[in-house]
CSV table of C-alpha atoms and ligand atoms in Angstrom, one decimal:
chain,number,residue,atom,x,y,z
A,12,MET,CA,79.4,58.3,96.5
A,13,LYS,CA,80.3,59.8,100.0
A,14,LEU,CA,83.8,61.6,101.1
A,15,SER,CA,86.1,59.3,103.0
A,16,LYS,CA,85.6,59.4,106.8
A,17,GLU,CA,89.1,60.7,107.4
A,18,LYS,CA,89.2,63.2,104.7
A,19,LYS,CA,86.0,64.3,106.1
A,20,GLU,CA,87.6,64.7,109.7
A,21,HIS,CA,89.6,66.5,108.1
A,22,LEU,CA,88.7,69.3,106.2
A,23,ASN,CA,85.5,69.8,109.0
A,24,SER,CA,87.0,73.0,109.7
A,25,LYS,CA,86.7,74.2,106.3
A,26,ILE,CA,83.2,75.6,104.8
A,27,ILE,CA,82.3,73.9,102.1
A,28,ILE,CA,79.3,75.5,99.2
A,29,ALA,CA,78.7,73.6,95.9
A,30,GLY,CA,75.8,74.0,93.7
A,31,PRO,CA,75.0,74.8,90.2
A,32,CYS,CA,76.2,78.3,88.6
A,33,ALA,CA,71.9,78.7,88.8
A,34,ALA,CA,68.8,77.1,89.3
A,35,GLU,CA,67.7,75.8,86.0
A,36,SER,CA,65.1,73.8,86.8
A,37,ARG,CA,63.0,71.5,89.9
A,38,ALA,CA,64.5,68.4,88.4
A,39,GLN,CA,68.7,69.5,88.1
A,40,ILE,CA,68.1,71.1,91.7
A,41,LEU,CA,67.0,67.9,93.4
A,42,GLU,CA,69.2,66.3,91.7
A,43,THR,CA,72.3,68.1,92.5
A,44,ALA,CA,71.3,68.4,96.3
A,45,LYS,CA,70.8,64.6,96.1
A,46,ALA,CA,74.0,64.4,94.7
A,47,ILE,CA,75.9,66.8,97.1
A,48,SER,CA,74.6,65.7,100.3
A,49,GLU,CA,75.6,62.2,99.8
A,50,ILE,CA,78.9,63.7,99.5
A,51,ASP,CA,79.4,65.7,102.5
A,52,SER,CA,75.9,66.2,104.4
A,53,ASP,CA,77.6,69.5,105.9
A,54,ILE,CA,78.0,70.9,102.1
A,55,ILE,CA,76.1,74.0,101.6
A,56,LEU,CA,73.6,73.8,98.2
A,57,ARG,CA,74.4,77.2,96.3
A,58,ALA,CA,72.5,78.0,93.3
A,59,GLY,CA,71.4,81.8,91.7
A,60,ILE,CA,68.2,82.3,91.8
A,61,TRP,CA,68.5,86.0,89.9
A,62,LYS,CA,71.4,86.0,88.2
A,63,PRO,CA,73.2,89.4,87.7
A,64,ARG,CA,74.9,88.7,83.7
A,65,THR,CA,77.1,91.0,82.2
A,66,MET,CA,75.6,91.2,79.1
A,67,PRO,CA,71.5,91.8,78.7
A,68,GLY,CA,70.0,88.6,76.8
A,69,CYS,CA,71.5,85.8,78.6
A,70,PHE,CA,69.8,83.7,81.2
A,71,GLN,CA,68.9,85.9,84.1
A,72,GLY,CA,68.1,83.0,86.2
A,73,VAL,CA,64.5,81.6,87.1
A,74,GLY,CA,63.3,83.9,89.7
A,75,GLU,CA,60.9,83.0,92.8
A,76,ILE,CA,59.8,79.4,91.7
A,77,GLY,CA,64.0,78.7,92.1
A,78,ILE,CA,63.3,79.7,95.6
A,79,ASP,CA,60.8,76.5,95.9
A,80,TRP,CA,63.1,74.0,94.4
A,81,MET,CA,65.8,74.8,97.5
A,82,VAL,CA,63.1,74.8,100.4
A,83,GLU,CA,62.3,71.7,98.8
A,84,ALA,CA,65.9,70.3,98.5
A,85,LYS,CA,66.6,71.4,102.0
A,86,GLU,CA,63.4,69.6,103.2
A,87,LYS,CA,64.3,66.4,101.2
A,88,TYR,CA,68.0,65.8,101.7
A,89,GLY,CA,68.3,68.2,105.1
A,90,ILE,CA,70.7,70.5,103.1
A,91,LYS,CA,71.5,73.5,104.1
A,92,ILE,CA,70.8,76.2,101.3
A,93,SER,CA,72.2,79.8,99.9
A,94,THR,CA,71.5,81.7,97.1
A,95,GLU,CA,72.8,85.2,96.0
A,96,VAL,CA,70.6,88.5,97.0
A,97,ALA,CA,70.6,91.7,94.8
A,98,THR,CA,68.1,93.8,96.5
A,99,LYS,CA,66.9,93.9,100.0
A,100,GLU,CA,63.0,92.2,98.2
A,101,GLN,CA,65.1,89.3,97.7
A,102,ALA,CA,67.1,89.1,100.6
A,103,LYS,CA,63.6,89.6,102.6
A,104,LEU,CA,62.3,86.9,100.9
A,105,CYS,CA,65.2,84.3,101.4
A,106,ILE,CA,65.3,85.3,105.0
A,107,GLU,CA,60.9,84.4,105.2
A,108,LYS,CA,61.8,80.8,103.1
A,109,GLY,CA,64.3,79.5,105.6
A,110,PHE,CA,67.1,79.9,103.3
A,111,ASP,CA,70.3,78.9,105.6
A,112,ALA,CA,72.6,81.6,103.7
A,113,ILE,CA,73.1,84.3,101.5
A,114,TRP,CA,75.9,86.3,99.4
A,115,ILE,CA,76.2,88.9,97.9
A,116,GLY,CA,77.9,89.5,94.7
A,117,ALA,CA,80.8,90.9,93.0
A,118,ARG,CA,78.4,93.6,91.1
A,119,THR,CA,76.6,94.2,94.1
A,120,SER,CA,79.0,94.6,96.9
A,121,VAL,CA,80.5,97.4,94.9
A,122,ASN,CA,77.1,99.2,95.2
A,123,PRO,CA,76.8,101.3,99.0
A,124,PHE,CA,72.9,101.8,98.7
A,125,TYR,CA,72.2,97.9,97.9
A,126,VAL,CA,74.3,96.5,100.3
A,127,GLU,CA,73.2,99.0,103.2
A,128,ASP,CA,69.3,98.1,101.8
A,129,ILE,CA,70.0,94.5,102.0
A,130,ALA,CA,71.8,94.5,105.4
A,131,ASN,CA,68.7,96.3,106.6
A,132,ALA,CA,66.4,93.9,105.6
A,133,CYS,CA,68.7,91.2,107.3
A,134,LYS,CA,68.7,92.8,110.6
A,135,GLY,CA,68.1,90.4,113.4
A,136,SER,CA,68.0,87.8,111.3
A,137,ASP,CA,70.9,84.3,112.2
A,138,LEU,CA,71.3,84.4,108.2
A,139,MET,CA,75.2,83.3,107.5
A,140,ILE,CA,75.7,86.6,105.0
A,141,MET,CA,78.9,86.1,103.0
A,142,VAL,CA,80.5,89.0,101.0
A,143,LYS,CA,82.2,88.5,97.7
A,144,ASN,CA,84.7,90.8,96.7
A,145,PRO,CA,83.9,93.8,94.1
A,146,ILE,CA,84.9,92.9,90.7
A,147,HIS,CA,87.8,95.2,91.0
A,148,PRO,CA,90.8,95.1,93.5
A,149,ASP,CA,89.9,97.3,96.1
A,150,LEU,CA,89.9,95.9,99.5
A,151,ASN,CA,88.2,99.3,101.1
A,152,ALA,CA,85.2,98.4,99.0
A,153,TRP,CA,85.4,95.2,100.1
A,154,ILE,CA,86.0,96.0,103.7
A,155,GLY,CA,83.1,99.0,103.1
A,156,SER,CA,80.5,96.4,102.1
A,157,ILE,CA,81.6,94.1,104.9
A,158,GLU,CA,81.2,96.8,107.6
A,159,ARG,CA,77.6,97.8,106.8
A,160,PHE,CA,76.4,94.1,107.8
A,161,TYR,CA,78.3,94.6,111.1
A,162,SER,CA,76.8,98.2,111.3
A,163,VAL,CA,73.1,96.9,111.9
A,164,GLY,CA,74.3,95.0,114.4
A,165,LEU,CA,74.5,91.3,112.3
A,166,THR,CA,77.4,88.8,113.1
A,167,ASN,CA,76.8,85.7,111.3
A,168,ILE,CA,78.9,87.5,108.6
A,169,TYR,CA,81.7,85.9,106.2
A,170,ALA,CA,83.8,87.2,103.0
A,171,ILE,CA,84.3,85.3,99.3
A,172,HIS,CA,87.4,86.1,97.5
A,173,ARG,CA,86.2,85.6,94.1
A,174,GLY,CA,89.0,87.2,92.1
A,175,PHE,CA,89.7,90.6,90.6
A,176,HIS,CA,89.3,92.3,86.9
A,177,PRO,CA,91.2,93.6,85.6
A,178,LEU,CA,93.4,90.7,84.2
A,179,PRO,CA,96.8,90.7,84.1
A,180,GLU,CA,97.9,88.6,81.1
A,181,SER,CA,97.3,85.0,82.7
A,182,GLU,CA,95.1,81.9,82.2
A,183,TYR,CA,92.8,82.9,84.8
A,184,ARG,CA,89.2,84.5,84.0
A,185,ASN,CA,89.3,86.5,87.3
A,186,TYR,CA,92.9,87.0,88.6
A,187,PRO,CA,93.5,85.8,92.6
A,188,ASN,CA,95.6,88.2,93.9
A,189,TRP,CA,95.4,86.5,96.7
A,190,SER,CA,97.4,89.8,98.5
A,191,ILE,CA,93.9,91.1,99.2
A,192,PRO,CA,92.5,88.4,101.0
A,193,ILE,CA,95.2,88.1,102.9
A,194,GLU,CA,95.7,91.5,103.6
A,195,LEU,CA,91.8,91.3,104.8
A,196,LYS,CA,92.6,88.4,106.5
A,197,THR,CA,95.2,90.0,108.6
A,198,LYS,CA,92.8,92.8,109.0
A,199,TYR,CA,90.1,91.3,110.4
A,200,PRO,CA,91.3,88.1,112.0
A,201,ASN,CA,87.8,86.6,113.3
A,202,LEU,CA,86.4,87.0,109.7
A,203,LYS,CA,85.9,83.7,107.9
A,204,VAL,CA,87.2,84.6,104.3
A,205,LEU,CA,86.5,81.6,101.9
A,206,SER,CA,87.5,81.2,97.9
A,207,ASP,CA,85.2,80.7,95.0
A,208,PRO,CA,88.1,78.7,92.9
A,209,SER,CA,85.3,78.6,90.0
A,210,HIS,CA,84.6,82.3,89.1
A,211,MET,CA,88.6,82.4,89.4
A,212,ALA,CA,89.4,79.9,86.8
A,213,GLY,CA,86.4,80.2,84.1
A,214,ASN,CA,87.6,76.5,83.5
A,215,THR,CA,87.5,73.2,85.2
A,216,HIS,CA,90.9,72.4,85.3
A,217,LEU,CA,92.7,75.2,87.2
A,218,ILE,CA,90.1,74.5,89.7
A,219,PRO,CA,92.2,72.0,91.9
A,220,LYS,CA,95.4,74.2,92.0
A,221,ILE,CA,93.2,77.4,93.1
A,222,SER,CA,91.5,75.6,95.7
A,223,GLN,CA,94.7,74.2,96.9
A,224,ASP,CA,96.0,77.6,97.4
A,225,ALA,CA,93.4,79.0,99.4
A,226,ILE,CA,93.7,75.9,101.5
A,227,ASP,CA,97.1,76.6,101.7
A,228,LEU,CA,96.9,79.8,102.7
A,229,ASN,CA,94.5,79.4,105.4
A,230,LEU,CA,90.9,80.5,103.9
A,231,ASP,CA,88.1,79.0,105.4
A,232,GLY,CA,86.5,77.7,102.9
A,233,LEU,CA,85.9,76.8,99.3
A,234,MET,CA,82.0,77.6,96.9
A,235,ILE,CA,82.6,75.1,94.0
A,236,GLU,CA,80.0,75.6,91.0
A,237,THR,CA,79.1,71.9,90.6
A,238,HIS,CA,76.5,71.0,88.2
A,239,ILE,CA,74.9,67.5,87.4
A,240,SER,CA,75.3,68.1,83.9
A,241,PRO,CA,77.8,70.8,83.2
A,242,GLU,CA,76.8,70.1,79.5
A,243,ASP,CA,73.8,71.5,79.9
A,244,ALA,CA,74.3,74.6,82.1
A,245,LEU,CA,72.5,77.6,81.0
A,246,SER,CA,75.4,79.5,82.5
A,247,ASP,CA,79.3,79.4,83.2
A,248,LYS,CA,79.6,75.8,81.7
A,249,ASP,CA,83.2,75.6,81.3
A,250,GLN,CA,84.1,75.9,85.1
A,251,GLN,CA,81.0,73.7,86.8
A,252,LEU,CA,82.3,70.3,87.9
A,253,ASN,CA,79.8,67.2,88.1
A,254,PRO,CA,79.4,65.7,91.6
A,255,ASP,CA,82.0,63.3,91.0
A,256,GLN,CA,84.6,65.7,90.1
A,257,LEU,CA,83.7,67.9,93.5
A,258,LEU,CA,84.1,64.4,95.8
A,259,GLU,CA,87.6,64.1,93.4
A,260,LEU,CA,88.5,67.7,94.1
A,261,LEU,CA,87.5,67.4,97.8
A,262,ASN,CA,89.6,64.3,98.4
A,263,SER,CA,92.5,65.7,96.2
A,264,ILE,CA,92.8,68.9,99.1
A,265,ILE,CA,95.9,68.6,101.7
A,266,LEU,CA,95.2,70.2,104.4
A,267,PRO,CA,98.3,72.2,105.8
A,268,ASN,CA,99.1,71.1,109.6
A,269,ASN,CA,98.0,73.4,111.8
A,270,ASP,CA,99.8,71.9,114.6
A,271,LEU,CA,103.5,71.1,114.3
A,272,SER,CA,105.1,68.4,116.4
A,273,ASP,CA,107.9,67.6,115.0
A,274,ILE,CA,110.6,69.7,117.8
A,275,SER,CA,113.4,69.7,115.1
A,276,ALA,CA,111.1,71.6,112.6
A,277,ILE,CA,109.8,73.7,115.1
A,278,ASN,CA,113.2,74.8,116.2
A,279,ARG,CA,114.4,75.3,112.3
A,280,LEU,CA,110.9,77.2,112.1
A,281,SER,CA,111.7,79.4,114.7
A,282,GLU,CA,115.4,80.1,114.1
A,283,LEU,CA,114.3,81.2,110.9
A,284,ARG,CA,111.4,83.5,111.6
A,285,GLY,CA,114.0,84.6,114.5
A,286,ARG,CA,116.5,86.0,111.2
A,287,ILE,CA,113.1,87.5,109.5
A,288,ASP,CA,112.3,89.2,112.1
A,289,LYS,CA,115.6,90.8,112.3
A,290,ILE,CA,116.1,91.4,108.2
A,291,ASP,CA,112.5,93.2,108.7
A,292,ASN,CA,113.5,95.4,112.0
A,293,GLU,CA,116.3,96.7,109.4
A,294,LEU,CA,114.4,97.3,106.8
A,295,ILE,CA,112.5,99.7,108.8
A,296,GLU,CA,116.1,100.9,110.1
A,297,PHE,CA,116.8,101.6,106.3
A,298,PHE,CA,113.2,102.8,105.4
A,299,SER,CA,113.6,105.3,108.0
A,300,LYS,CA,117.3,106.1,106.9
A,301,ARG,CA,116.0,107.0,103.3
A,302,MET,CA,113.4,109.5,104.3
A,303,ILE,CA,115.7,111.2,106.6
A,304,ILE,CA,117.6,112.1,103.1
A,305,SER,CA,114.6,112.6,101.3
A,306,LYS,CA,113.6,115.2,103.6
A,307,LYS,CA,117.0,117.2,103.0
A,308,ILE,CA,116.7,116.8,99.5
A,309,ALA,CA,113.1,118.2,99.5
A,310,GLU,CA,114.5,121.1,101.3
A,311,VAL,CA,117.0,121.8,98.7
A,312,LYS,CA,114.5,121.2,95.9
A,313,GLN,CA,112.2,123.8,98.1
A,314,GLN,CA,115.5,126.5,98.5
A,315,ASN,CA,116.2,126.4,94.7
A,316,ASN,CA,112.4,125.7,93.2
A,317,LEU,CA,112.9,122.6,91.9
A,318,PRO,CA,110.0,120.2,91.1
A,319,LEU,CA,109.9,117.7,93.5
A,320,PHE,CA,108.8,114.8,91.0
A,321,GLN,CA,111.8,114.4,88.3
A,322,PRO,CA,110.6,111.3,86.1
A,323,ARG,CA,114.1,111.0,84.5
A,324,ARG,CA,116.1,110.4,87.7
A,325,TRP,CA,112.8,107.9,88.8
A,326,ALA,CA,113.3,106.4,85.3
A,327,ASN,CA,116.6,105.7,86.4
A,328,ILE,CA,117.0,104.7,89.5
A,329,LEU,CA,113.9,102.0,89.0
A,330,ASP,CA,116.1,100.4,86.5
A,331,ARG,CA,118.9,100.2,87.9
A,332,ILE,CA,117.5,98.9,91.0
A,333,CYS,CA,115.1,96.6,88.9
A,334,ASP,CA,118.5,95.3,87.3
A,335,LEU,CA,120.2,94.9,90.8
A,336,GLY,CA,117.2,92.8,92.2
A,337,GLU,CA,116.9,90.7,89.4
A,338,GLU,CA,120.4,90.0,89.7
A,339,ARG,CA,119.6,88.8,93.4
A,340,GLY,CA,116.5,86.7,92.1
A,341,LEU,CA,113.7,89.1,93.1
A,342,ARG,CA,111.1,89.6,90.3
A,343,ARG,CA,111.1,92.9,88.1
A,344,GLU,CA,107.5,93.5,88.7
A,345,PHE,CA,107.8,93.2,92.3
A,346,VAL,CA,111.0,95.7,92.8
A,347,THR,CA,109.1,98.1,90.7
A,348,GLU,CA,105.6,97.6,93.3
A,349,LEU,CA,107.9,98.2,96.5
A,350,LEU,CA,109.9,101.4,95.3
A,351,ASN,CA,106.8,102.6,93.9
A,352,VAL,CA,105.4,102.6,97.1
A,353,ILE,CA,108.1,103.9,98.7
A,354,HIS,CA,108.7,106.3,96.0
A,355,THR,CA,105.0,107.4,96.6
A,356,GLU,CA,105.4,108.2,100.4
A,357,SER,CA,108.5,110.2,99.7
A,358,ILE,CA,106.6,112.5,97.4
A,359,GLU,CA,103.7,112.8,99.5
A,360,MET,CA,106.4,113.7,102.9
A,361,GLN,CA,107.9,115.8,100.3
A,362,LYS,CA,104.6,117.7,99.3
A,363,ASN,CA,104.1,118.5,103.4
A,364,LYS,CA,107.0,119.7,103.9
A,365,LYS,CA,106.6,122.5,101.4
B,406,PEP,C1,78.1,83.5,91.3
B,406,PEP,O1,78.5,83.1,92.1
B,406,PEP,O2,77.6,82.8,90.1
B,406,PEP,C2,78.5,84.7,90.5
B,406,PEP,C3,77.6,85.2,89.6
B,406,PEP,O3,79.5,85.1,90.9
B,406,PEP,P1,80.3,86.2,91.1
B,406,PEP,O4,79.5,87.1,91.7
B,406,PEP,O5,81.2,86.1,91.9
B,406,PEP,O6,80.6,86.8,89.3
B,407,MN,MN1,78.5,81.4,88.1
């Protein structure tokens, strides 16, 4: 079954990567490649050849033989191929064998030595290189990895958002924490950031929602684990779609309309944005006024040798403002986070004053 012509045109601006968590056999790779290329020949095939697993004793991938299966799939079905690399030797082998793309997994992208070695191994190639976010929610660690590729002159660089640990109580396997990929895109407007709903979901039923969330947030593509027979998969079996489900997912995605032509909607949006801009200006004015008072408090504290941080007073402020926020429809977690940022800055400023 093929992706409808209309949907394909629609999804054209997005990069779609699909394939099994791991290459398991020649037949599995060839059958998957065939099914995926029939859906849309622009989909890039993925399969893990060397699988970094959290626990020893799990299936760790088929190793080098899997490279040949992927290359065969590329030759037979004209599909682009990608895999995860964790060492410079693996990266070199992928380049040598004509892979179109590689990605750095979440357990590797946190390690500066490995990432630097891989970047050096890729120097001069036109390989598409995708850097997954490290497991912990640290944007700088993710950026550091991406920068290591830029710094050796590589430009065909992408990021993949695959969710984070630790996990607040939730139904996800890895928490999306959408503010992190959004901040990445804000800092690097030309960097394409893809989303990996499979590893965020950990099951198949959450994948459509996460995929749509990613597209609504204007992320640039999706990596979806797809197995010819998910129930027999040797890793991540609960989160892999079969090719029919992949097709259904791609057909179900609604793309946001990037060029608005309805004049009344344009006017309405511009009026609302004007109001938001005004409020943002006022917020800055208020923060600045608050900081000036904070500095005065610092002077009194200094003159009277009082501690900078007074936990009881802070707990009272938090409680009172969270109650107020809740009355106005703001979540306590949001208000707490906001106040903590303000308070930290205030303490920093008072410390510098001392
Ligand atoms: C994978 O893509 O199969 C994988 C292991 O992903 P991650 O590095 O995001 O855990
Ligand atoms: Mn996987």
